[in-house]
mmCIF file of C-alpha atoms in Angstrom:
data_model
loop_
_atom_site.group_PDB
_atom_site.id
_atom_site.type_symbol
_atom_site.label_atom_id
_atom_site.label_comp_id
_atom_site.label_asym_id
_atom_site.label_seq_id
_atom_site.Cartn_x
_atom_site.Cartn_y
_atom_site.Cartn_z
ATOM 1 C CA UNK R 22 53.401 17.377 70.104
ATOM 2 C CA UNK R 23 50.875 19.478 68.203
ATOM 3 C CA UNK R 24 47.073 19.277 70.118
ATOM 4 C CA UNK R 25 45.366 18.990 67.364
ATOM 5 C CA UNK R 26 47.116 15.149 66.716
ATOM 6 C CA UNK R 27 45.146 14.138 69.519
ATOM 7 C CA UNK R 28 41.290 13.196 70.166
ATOM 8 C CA UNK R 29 39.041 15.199 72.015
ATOM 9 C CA UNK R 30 36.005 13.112 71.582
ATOM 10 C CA UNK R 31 34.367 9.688 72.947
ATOM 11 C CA UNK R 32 36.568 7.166 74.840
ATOM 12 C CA UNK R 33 39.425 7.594 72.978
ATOM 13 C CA UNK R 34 39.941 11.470 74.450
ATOM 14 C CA UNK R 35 42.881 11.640 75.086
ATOM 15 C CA UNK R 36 44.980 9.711 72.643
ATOM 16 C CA UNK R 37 47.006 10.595 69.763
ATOM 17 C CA UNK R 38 46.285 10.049 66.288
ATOM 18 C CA UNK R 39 48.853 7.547 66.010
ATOM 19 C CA UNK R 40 48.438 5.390 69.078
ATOM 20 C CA UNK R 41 44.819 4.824 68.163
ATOM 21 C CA UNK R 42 46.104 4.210 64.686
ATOM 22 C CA UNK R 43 48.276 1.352 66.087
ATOM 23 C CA UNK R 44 46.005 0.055 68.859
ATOM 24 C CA UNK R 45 42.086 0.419 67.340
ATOM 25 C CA UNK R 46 42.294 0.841 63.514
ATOM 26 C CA UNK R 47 38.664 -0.624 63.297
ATOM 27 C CA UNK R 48 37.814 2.575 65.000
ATOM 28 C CA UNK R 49 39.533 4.735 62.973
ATOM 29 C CA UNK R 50 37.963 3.261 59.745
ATOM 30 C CA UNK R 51 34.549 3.299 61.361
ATOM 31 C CA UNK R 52 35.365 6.905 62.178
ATOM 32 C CA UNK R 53 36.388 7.750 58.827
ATOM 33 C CA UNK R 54 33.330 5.930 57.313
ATOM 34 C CA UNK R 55 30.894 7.952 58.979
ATOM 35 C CA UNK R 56 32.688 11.584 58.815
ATOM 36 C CA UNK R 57 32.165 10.535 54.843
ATOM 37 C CA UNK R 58 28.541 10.146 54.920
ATOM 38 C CA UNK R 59 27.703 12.954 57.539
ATOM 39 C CA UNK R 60 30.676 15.432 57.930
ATOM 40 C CA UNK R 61 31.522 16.217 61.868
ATOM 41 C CA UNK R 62 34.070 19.060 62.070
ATOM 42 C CA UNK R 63 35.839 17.648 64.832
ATOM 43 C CA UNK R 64 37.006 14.847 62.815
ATOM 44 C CA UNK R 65 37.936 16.641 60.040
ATOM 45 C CA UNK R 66 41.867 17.126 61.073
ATOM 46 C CA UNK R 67 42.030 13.364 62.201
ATOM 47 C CA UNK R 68 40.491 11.954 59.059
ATOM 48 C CA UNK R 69 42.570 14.136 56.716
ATOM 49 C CA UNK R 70 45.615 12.750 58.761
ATOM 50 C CA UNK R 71 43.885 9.190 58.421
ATOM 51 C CA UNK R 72 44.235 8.980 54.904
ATOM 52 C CA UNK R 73 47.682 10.526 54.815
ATOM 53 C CA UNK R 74 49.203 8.043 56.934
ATOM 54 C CA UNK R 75 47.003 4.853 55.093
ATOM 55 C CA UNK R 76 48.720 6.290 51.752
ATOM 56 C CA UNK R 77 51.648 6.287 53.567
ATOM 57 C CA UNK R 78 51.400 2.916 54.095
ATOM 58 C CA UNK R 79 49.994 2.234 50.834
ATOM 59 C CA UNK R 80 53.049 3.602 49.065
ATOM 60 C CA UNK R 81 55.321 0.960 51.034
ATOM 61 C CA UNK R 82 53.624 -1.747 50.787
ATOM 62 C CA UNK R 83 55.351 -5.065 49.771
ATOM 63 C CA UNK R 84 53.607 -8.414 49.042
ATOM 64 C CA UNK R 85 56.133 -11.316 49.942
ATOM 65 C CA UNK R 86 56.873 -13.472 46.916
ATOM 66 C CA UNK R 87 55.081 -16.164 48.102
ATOM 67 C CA UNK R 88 51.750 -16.068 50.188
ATOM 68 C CA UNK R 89 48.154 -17.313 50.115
ATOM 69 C CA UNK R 90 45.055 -15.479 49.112
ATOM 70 C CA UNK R 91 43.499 -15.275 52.673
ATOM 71 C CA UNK R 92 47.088 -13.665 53.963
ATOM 72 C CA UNK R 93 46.804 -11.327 51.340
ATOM 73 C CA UNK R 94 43.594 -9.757 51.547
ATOM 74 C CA UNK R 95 44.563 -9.076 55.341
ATOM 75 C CA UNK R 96 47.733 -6.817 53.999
ATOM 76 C CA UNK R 97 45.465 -5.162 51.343
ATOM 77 C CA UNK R 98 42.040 -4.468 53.359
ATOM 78 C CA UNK R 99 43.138 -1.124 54.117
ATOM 79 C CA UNK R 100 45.081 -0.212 51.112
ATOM 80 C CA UNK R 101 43.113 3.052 49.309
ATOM 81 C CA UNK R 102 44.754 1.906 46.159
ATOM 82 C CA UNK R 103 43.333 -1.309 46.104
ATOM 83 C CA UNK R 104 39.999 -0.431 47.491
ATOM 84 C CA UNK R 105 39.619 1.905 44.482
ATOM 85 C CA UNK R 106 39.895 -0.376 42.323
ATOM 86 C CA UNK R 107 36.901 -2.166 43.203
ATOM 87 C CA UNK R 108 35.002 0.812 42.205
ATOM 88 C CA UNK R 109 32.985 0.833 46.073
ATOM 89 C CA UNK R 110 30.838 -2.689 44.748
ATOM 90 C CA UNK R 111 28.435 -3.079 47.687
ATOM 91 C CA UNK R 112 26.844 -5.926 48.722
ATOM 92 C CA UNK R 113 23.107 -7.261 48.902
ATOM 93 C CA UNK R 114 22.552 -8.904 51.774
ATOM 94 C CA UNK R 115 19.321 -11.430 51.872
ATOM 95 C CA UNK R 116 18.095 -14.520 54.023
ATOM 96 C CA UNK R 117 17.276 -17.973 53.967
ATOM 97 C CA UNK R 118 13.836 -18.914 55.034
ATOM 98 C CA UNK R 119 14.734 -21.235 57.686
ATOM 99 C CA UNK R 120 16.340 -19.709 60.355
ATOM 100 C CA UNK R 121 18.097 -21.034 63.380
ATOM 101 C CA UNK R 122 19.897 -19.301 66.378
ATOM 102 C CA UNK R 123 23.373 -21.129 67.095
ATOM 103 C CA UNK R 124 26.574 -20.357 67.550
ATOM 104 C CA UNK R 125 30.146 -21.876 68.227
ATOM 105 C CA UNK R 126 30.719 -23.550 71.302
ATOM 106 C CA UNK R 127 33.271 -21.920 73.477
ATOM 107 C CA UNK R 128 35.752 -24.965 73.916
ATOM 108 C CA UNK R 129 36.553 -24.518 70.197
ATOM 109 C CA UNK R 130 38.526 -21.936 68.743
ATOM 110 C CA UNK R 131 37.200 -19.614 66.404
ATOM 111 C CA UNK R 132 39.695 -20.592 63.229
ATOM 112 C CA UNK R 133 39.122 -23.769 63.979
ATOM 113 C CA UNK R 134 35.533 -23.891 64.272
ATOM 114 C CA UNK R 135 35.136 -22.502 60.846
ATOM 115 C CA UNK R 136 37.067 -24.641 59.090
ATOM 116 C CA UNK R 137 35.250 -27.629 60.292
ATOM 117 C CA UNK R 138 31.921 -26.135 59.164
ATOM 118 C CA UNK R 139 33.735 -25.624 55.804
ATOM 119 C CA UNK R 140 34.850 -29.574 55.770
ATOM 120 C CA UNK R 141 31.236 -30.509 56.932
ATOM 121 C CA UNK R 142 29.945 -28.620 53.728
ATOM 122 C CA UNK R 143 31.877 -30.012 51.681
ATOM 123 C CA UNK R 144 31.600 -33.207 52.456
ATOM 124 C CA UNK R 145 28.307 -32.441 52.647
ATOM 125 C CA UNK R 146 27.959 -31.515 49.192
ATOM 126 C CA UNK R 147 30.167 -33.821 47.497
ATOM 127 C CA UNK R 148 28.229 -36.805 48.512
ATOM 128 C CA UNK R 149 24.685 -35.003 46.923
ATOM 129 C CA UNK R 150 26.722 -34.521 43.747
ATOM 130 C CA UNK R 151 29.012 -38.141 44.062
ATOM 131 C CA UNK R 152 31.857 -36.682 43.829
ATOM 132 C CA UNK R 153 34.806 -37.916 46.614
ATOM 133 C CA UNK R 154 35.647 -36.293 49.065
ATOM 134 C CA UNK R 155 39.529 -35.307 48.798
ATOM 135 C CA UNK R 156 40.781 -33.026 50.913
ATOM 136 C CA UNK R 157 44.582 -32.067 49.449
ATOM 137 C CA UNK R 158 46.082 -31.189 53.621
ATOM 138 C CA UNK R 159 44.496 -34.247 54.768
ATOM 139 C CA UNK R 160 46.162 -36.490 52.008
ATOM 140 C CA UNK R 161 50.035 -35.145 53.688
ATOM 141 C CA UNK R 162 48.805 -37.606 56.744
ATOM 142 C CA UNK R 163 47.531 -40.396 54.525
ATOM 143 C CA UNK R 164 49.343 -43.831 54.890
ATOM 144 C CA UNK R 165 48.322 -47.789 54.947
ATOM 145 C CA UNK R 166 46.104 -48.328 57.850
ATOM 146 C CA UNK R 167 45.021 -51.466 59.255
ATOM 147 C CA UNK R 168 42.455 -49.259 61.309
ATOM 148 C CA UNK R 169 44.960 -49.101 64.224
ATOM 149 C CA UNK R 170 45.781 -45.736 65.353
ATOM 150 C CA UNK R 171 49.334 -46.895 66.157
ATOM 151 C CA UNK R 172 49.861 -47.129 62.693
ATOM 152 C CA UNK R 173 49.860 -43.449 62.090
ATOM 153 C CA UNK R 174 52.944 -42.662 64.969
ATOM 154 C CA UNK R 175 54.518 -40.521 63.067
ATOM 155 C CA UNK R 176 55.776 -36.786 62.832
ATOM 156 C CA UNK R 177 54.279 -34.603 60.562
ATOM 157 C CA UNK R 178 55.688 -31.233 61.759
ATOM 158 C CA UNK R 179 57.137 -29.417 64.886
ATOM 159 C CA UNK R 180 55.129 -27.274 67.176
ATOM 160 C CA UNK R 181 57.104 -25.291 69.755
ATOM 161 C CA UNK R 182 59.856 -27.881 69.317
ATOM 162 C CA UNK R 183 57.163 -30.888 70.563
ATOM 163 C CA UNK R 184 56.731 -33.643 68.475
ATOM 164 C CA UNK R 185 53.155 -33.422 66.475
ATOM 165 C CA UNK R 186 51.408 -37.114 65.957
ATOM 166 C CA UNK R 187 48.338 -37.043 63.773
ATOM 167 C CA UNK R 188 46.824 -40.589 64.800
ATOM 168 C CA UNK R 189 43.457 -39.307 64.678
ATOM 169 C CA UNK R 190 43.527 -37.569 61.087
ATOM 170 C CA UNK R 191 45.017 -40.536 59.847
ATOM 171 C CA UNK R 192 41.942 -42.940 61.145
ATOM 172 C CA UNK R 193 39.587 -40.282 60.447
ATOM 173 C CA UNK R 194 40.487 -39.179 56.895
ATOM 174 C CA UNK R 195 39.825 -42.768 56.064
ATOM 175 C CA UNK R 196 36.775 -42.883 57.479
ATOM 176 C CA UNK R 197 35.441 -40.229 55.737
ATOM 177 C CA UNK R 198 36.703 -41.011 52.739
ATOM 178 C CA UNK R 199 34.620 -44.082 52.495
ATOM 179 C CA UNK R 200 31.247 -42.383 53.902
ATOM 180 C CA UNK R 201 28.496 -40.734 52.218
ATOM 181 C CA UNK R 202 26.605 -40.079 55.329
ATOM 182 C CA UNK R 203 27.792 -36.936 56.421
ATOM 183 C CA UNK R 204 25.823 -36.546 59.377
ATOM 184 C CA UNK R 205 27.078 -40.399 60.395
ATOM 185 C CA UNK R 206 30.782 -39.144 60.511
ATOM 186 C CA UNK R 207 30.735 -35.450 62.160
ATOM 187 C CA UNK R 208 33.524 -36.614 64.711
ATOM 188 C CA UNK R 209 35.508 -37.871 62.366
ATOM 189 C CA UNK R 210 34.931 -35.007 60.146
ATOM 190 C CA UNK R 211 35.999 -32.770 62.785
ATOM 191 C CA UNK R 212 39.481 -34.304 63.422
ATOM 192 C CA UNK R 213 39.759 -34.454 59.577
ATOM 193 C CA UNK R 214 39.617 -30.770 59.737
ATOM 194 C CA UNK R 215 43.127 -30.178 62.327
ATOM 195 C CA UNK R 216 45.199 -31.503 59.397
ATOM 196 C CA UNK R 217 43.913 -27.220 57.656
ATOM 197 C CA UNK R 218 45.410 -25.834 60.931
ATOM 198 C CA UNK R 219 48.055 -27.640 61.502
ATOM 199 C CA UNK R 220 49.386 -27.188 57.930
ATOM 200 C CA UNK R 221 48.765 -23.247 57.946
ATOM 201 C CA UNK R 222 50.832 -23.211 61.207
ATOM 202 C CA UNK R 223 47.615 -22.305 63.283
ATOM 203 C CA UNK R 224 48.230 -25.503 65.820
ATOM 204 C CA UNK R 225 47.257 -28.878 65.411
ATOM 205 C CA UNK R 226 44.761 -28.768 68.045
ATOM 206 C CA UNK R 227 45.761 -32.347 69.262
ATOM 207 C CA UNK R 228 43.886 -32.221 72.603
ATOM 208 C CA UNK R 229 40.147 -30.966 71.351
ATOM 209 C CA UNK R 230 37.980 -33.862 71.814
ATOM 210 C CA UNK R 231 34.929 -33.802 69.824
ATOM 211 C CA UNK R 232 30.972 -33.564 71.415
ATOM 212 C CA UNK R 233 28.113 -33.353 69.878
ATOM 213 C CA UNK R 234 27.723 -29.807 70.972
ATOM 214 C CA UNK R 235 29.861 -28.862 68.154
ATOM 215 C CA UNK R 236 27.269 -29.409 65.616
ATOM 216 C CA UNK R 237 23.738 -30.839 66.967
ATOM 217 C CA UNK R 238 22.019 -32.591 64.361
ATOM 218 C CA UNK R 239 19.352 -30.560 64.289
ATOM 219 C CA UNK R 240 21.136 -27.711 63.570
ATOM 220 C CA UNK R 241 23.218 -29.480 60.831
ATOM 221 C CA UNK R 242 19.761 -30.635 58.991
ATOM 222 C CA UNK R 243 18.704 -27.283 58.518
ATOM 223 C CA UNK R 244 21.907 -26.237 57.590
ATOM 224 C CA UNK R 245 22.269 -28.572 55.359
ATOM 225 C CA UNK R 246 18.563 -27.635 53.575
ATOM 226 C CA UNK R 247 19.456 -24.427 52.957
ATOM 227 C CA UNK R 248 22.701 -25.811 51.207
ATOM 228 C CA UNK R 249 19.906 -27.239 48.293
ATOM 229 C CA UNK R 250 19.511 -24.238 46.309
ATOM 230 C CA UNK R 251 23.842 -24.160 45.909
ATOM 231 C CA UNK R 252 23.941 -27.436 45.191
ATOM 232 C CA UNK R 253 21.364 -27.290 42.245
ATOM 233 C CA UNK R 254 24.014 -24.835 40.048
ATOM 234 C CA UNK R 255 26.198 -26.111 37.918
ATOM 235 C CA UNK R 256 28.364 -26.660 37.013
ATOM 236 C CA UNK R 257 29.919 -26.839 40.345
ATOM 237 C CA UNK R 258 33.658 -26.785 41.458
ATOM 238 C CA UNK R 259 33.978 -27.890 44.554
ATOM 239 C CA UNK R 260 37.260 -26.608 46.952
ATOM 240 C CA UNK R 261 38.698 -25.691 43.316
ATOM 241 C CA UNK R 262 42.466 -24.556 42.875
ATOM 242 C CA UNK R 263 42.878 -21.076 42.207
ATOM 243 C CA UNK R 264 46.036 -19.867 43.063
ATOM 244 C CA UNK R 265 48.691 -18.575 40.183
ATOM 245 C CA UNK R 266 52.365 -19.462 40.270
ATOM 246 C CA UNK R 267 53.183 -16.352 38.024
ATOM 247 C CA UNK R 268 51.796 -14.028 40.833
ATOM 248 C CA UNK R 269 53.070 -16.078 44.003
ATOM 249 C CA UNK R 270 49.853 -16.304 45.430
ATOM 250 C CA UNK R 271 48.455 -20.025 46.258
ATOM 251 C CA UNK R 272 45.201 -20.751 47.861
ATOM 252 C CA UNK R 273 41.852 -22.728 46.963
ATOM 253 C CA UNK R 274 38.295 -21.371 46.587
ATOM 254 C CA UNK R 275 35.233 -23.195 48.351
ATOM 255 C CA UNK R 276 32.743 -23.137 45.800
ATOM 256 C CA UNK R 277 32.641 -21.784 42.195
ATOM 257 C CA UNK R 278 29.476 -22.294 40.385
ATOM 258 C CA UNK R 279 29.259 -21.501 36.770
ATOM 259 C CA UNK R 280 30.069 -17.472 37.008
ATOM 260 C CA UNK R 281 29.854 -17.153 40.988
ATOM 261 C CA UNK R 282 32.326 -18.056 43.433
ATOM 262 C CA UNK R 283 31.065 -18.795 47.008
ATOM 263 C CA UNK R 284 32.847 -18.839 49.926
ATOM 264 C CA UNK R 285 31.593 -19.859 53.376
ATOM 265 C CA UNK R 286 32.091 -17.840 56.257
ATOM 266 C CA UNK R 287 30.744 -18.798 59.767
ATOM 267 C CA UNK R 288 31.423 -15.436 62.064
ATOM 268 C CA UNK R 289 28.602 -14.283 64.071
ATOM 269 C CA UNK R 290 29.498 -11.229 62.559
ATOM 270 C CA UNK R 291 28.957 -9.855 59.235
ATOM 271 C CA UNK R 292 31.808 -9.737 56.667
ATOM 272 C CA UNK R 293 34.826 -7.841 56.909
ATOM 273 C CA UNK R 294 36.183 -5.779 53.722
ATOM 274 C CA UNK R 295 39.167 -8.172 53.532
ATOM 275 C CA UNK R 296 36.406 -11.020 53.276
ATOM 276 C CA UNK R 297 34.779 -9.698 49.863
ATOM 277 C CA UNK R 298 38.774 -8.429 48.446
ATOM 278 C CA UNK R 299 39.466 -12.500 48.826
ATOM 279 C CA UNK R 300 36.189 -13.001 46.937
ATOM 280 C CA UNK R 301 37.883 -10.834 44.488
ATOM 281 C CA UNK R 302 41.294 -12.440 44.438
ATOM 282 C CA UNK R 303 39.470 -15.488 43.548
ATOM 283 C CA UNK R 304 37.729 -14.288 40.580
ATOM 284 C CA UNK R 305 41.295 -12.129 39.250
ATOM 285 C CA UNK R 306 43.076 -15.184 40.115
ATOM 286 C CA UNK R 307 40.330 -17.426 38.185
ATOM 287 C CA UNK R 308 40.137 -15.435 35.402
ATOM 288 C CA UNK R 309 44.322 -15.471 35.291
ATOM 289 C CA UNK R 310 43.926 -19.007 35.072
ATOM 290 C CA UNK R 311 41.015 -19.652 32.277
ATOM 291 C CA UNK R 312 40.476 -16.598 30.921
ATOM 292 C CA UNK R 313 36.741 -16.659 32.516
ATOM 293 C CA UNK R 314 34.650 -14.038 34.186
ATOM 294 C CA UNK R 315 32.852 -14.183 37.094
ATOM 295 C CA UNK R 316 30.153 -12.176 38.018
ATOM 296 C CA UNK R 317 29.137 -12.864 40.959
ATOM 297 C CA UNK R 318 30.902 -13.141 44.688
ATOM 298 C CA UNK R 319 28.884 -14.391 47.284
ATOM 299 C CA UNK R 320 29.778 -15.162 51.327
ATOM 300 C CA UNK R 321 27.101 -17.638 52.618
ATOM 301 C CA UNK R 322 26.934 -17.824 56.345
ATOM 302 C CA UNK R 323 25.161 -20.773 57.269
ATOM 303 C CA UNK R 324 25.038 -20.041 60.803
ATOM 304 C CA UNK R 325 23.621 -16.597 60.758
ATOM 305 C CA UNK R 326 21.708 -18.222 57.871
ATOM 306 C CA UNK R 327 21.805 -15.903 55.735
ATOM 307 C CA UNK R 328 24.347 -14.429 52.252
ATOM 308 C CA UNK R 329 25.549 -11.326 50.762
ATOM 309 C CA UNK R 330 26.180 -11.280 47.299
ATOM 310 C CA UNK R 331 27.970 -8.130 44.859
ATOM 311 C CA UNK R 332 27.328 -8.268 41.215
ATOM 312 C CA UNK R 333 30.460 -7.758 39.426
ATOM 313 C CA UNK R 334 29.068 -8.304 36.157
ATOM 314 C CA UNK R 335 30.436 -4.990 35.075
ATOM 315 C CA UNK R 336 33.729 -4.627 36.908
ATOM 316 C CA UNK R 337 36.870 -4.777 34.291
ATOM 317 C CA UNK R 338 39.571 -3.998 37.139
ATOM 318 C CA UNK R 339 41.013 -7.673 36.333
ATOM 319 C CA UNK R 340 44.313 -6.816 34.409
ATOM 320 C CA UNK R 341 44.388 -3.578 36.857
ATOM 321 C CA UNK R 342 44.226 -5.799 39.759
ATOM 322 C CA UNK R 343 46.770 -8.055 38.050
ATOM 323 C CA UNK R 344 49.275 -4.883 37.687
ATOM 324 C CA UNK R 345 48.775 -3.760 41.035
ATOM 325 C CA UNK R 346 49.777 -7.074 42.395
ATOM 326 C CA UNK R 347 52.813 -7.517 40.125
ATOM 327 C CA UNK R 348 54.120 -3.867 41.042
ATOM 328 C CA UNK R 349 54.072 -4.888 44.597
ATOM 329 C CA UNK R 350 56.188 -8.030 44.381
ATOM 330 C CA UNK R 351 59.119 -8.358 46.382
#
């Protein structure tokens, strides 16, 4: 093995190009990221090999036949192909005026978490604009109830070879189907939101009870406020379809808003790349589907209470995009 396919500097002395390739490509990124804006000579060899071996990649890649949007920007985030076809957009990052500090409680997992917040925005929203709330993975559970749980015994899918019984979305879909109080039905809300997971495969989540921990009331009112200046846009799709059956890629935005999609994010964290390249999928897959531009992509975080927006007003990668995809195909 050649010495100069290893690294000689910071914690990760020691290892090879390629095991730190395989185990920390964050760092590798990060590394190559900063060598761009201030040149170090002793990361010249390992970036050069860097982008070899993500062109490498690049060159092989295959996008399965069928997938969803979020799936997809996770194979593409590090494809240099792709990423130059966003012509290096950078966001604007700005803040709401009322603050809070919160974050998720530990008892919930992280994919799960989020996608409550989503529902609770949603529902959120579509009772300010009276629009129903329909949430299209909730409606596979939805049957005749007479309010009894036991009325809902019955198996929706297989988890490890057990048995999955959604009583609880069952009861609680209904419930929240009939409120306009979102704040009123937060628990029911919550159990609303396992029927996402459970239909993306990420576990049904059967045995997370709610508290009010999840999402205090204070915190939700001021989440909620800074929710006004979104809801004043129109017009306003709400959780619109936007996947393509041409391209094999299925998925729904949360918001689109005249010529700006928005999609809510609740990481502590700010976004990844692969978070804006779904923003993008969205508008390529939007404009597919209508012919329309958008020129805007925003993630709003309403627990770090705050956005970042790109202007894409003068992007025309759409048919590129399109190409790229289609070349790709399995």
């Amino acid at each position: 093995m050649s010495e100069t396919n290893i690294i000689t500097w910071g914690t990760n002395a020691g290892m090879t190009f390629e095991q730190i390739f395989q185990e920390n490509i964050g760092w590798c990124l990060w590394t190559r990221d900063r060598h761009e804006k201030s040149p170090l000579a002793r990361s010249i060899i390992f970036c050069d090999w860097l982008d070899s071996k993500l062109q490498e990649l690049d060159n092989s890649l295959i996008i399965p036949p069928s997938i969803n949007v979020s799936h997809l920007a996770k194979i593409i985030d590090r494809s240099p192909s792709f990423l130059k076809l966003l012509n290096g957009c950078s966001p604007v990052h700005s803040f709401f005026s009322n603050q809070i500090k919160w974050s998720r409680p530990a008892q919930v997992p992280p994919n799960l978490f989020g996608v409550f917040i989503d529902y609770v925005l949603r529902h959120y929203i579509s009772s300010q604009i009276g629009q129903p709330f329909i949430d299209r993975r909730a409606e596979i559970f939805a049957v005749d109830l007479d309010d009894s749980e036991n009325d809902c015994d019955f198996v929706f899918c297989k988890e490890n070879g057990n048995p999955i019984r959604p009583k609880r979305v069952c009861v609680s879909y209904k419930v929240v189907k009939q409120s306009t109080e979102t704040k009123l039905v937060l628990r029911e809300l919550f159990y609303t939101s396992t029927a996402h997971t459970a239909f993306w495969g990420e576990g049904y989540h059967e045995k997370i009870d709610y508290d009010d921990s999840f999402l205090p009331l204070q915190v939700f009112d001021i989440i909620t406020q800074n929710l006004e200046i979104v809801i004043k846009k129109t017009p306003l799709l709400l959780n619109p379809i936007v996947g393509n059956a041409n391209l094999g890629i299925n998925g729904d935005a949360d918001l689109i808003t005249g010529e700006e999609i928005i999609d809510f994010k609740t990481s502590m964290n700010e976004p990844a790349t692969k978070d804006f390249i779904q923003l993008y999928l969205y508008a390529v897959l939007y404009y597919k589907n209508t012919g329309k531009y958008i020129k805007t992509l925003t993630v709003l975080n309403p627990l770090m209470m705050c956005n970042w927006t790109i202007d894409i007003s003068n992007w025309n990668g759409y048919e590129e995009v399109i190409d790229w995809i289609n070349k790709r195909k399995k």
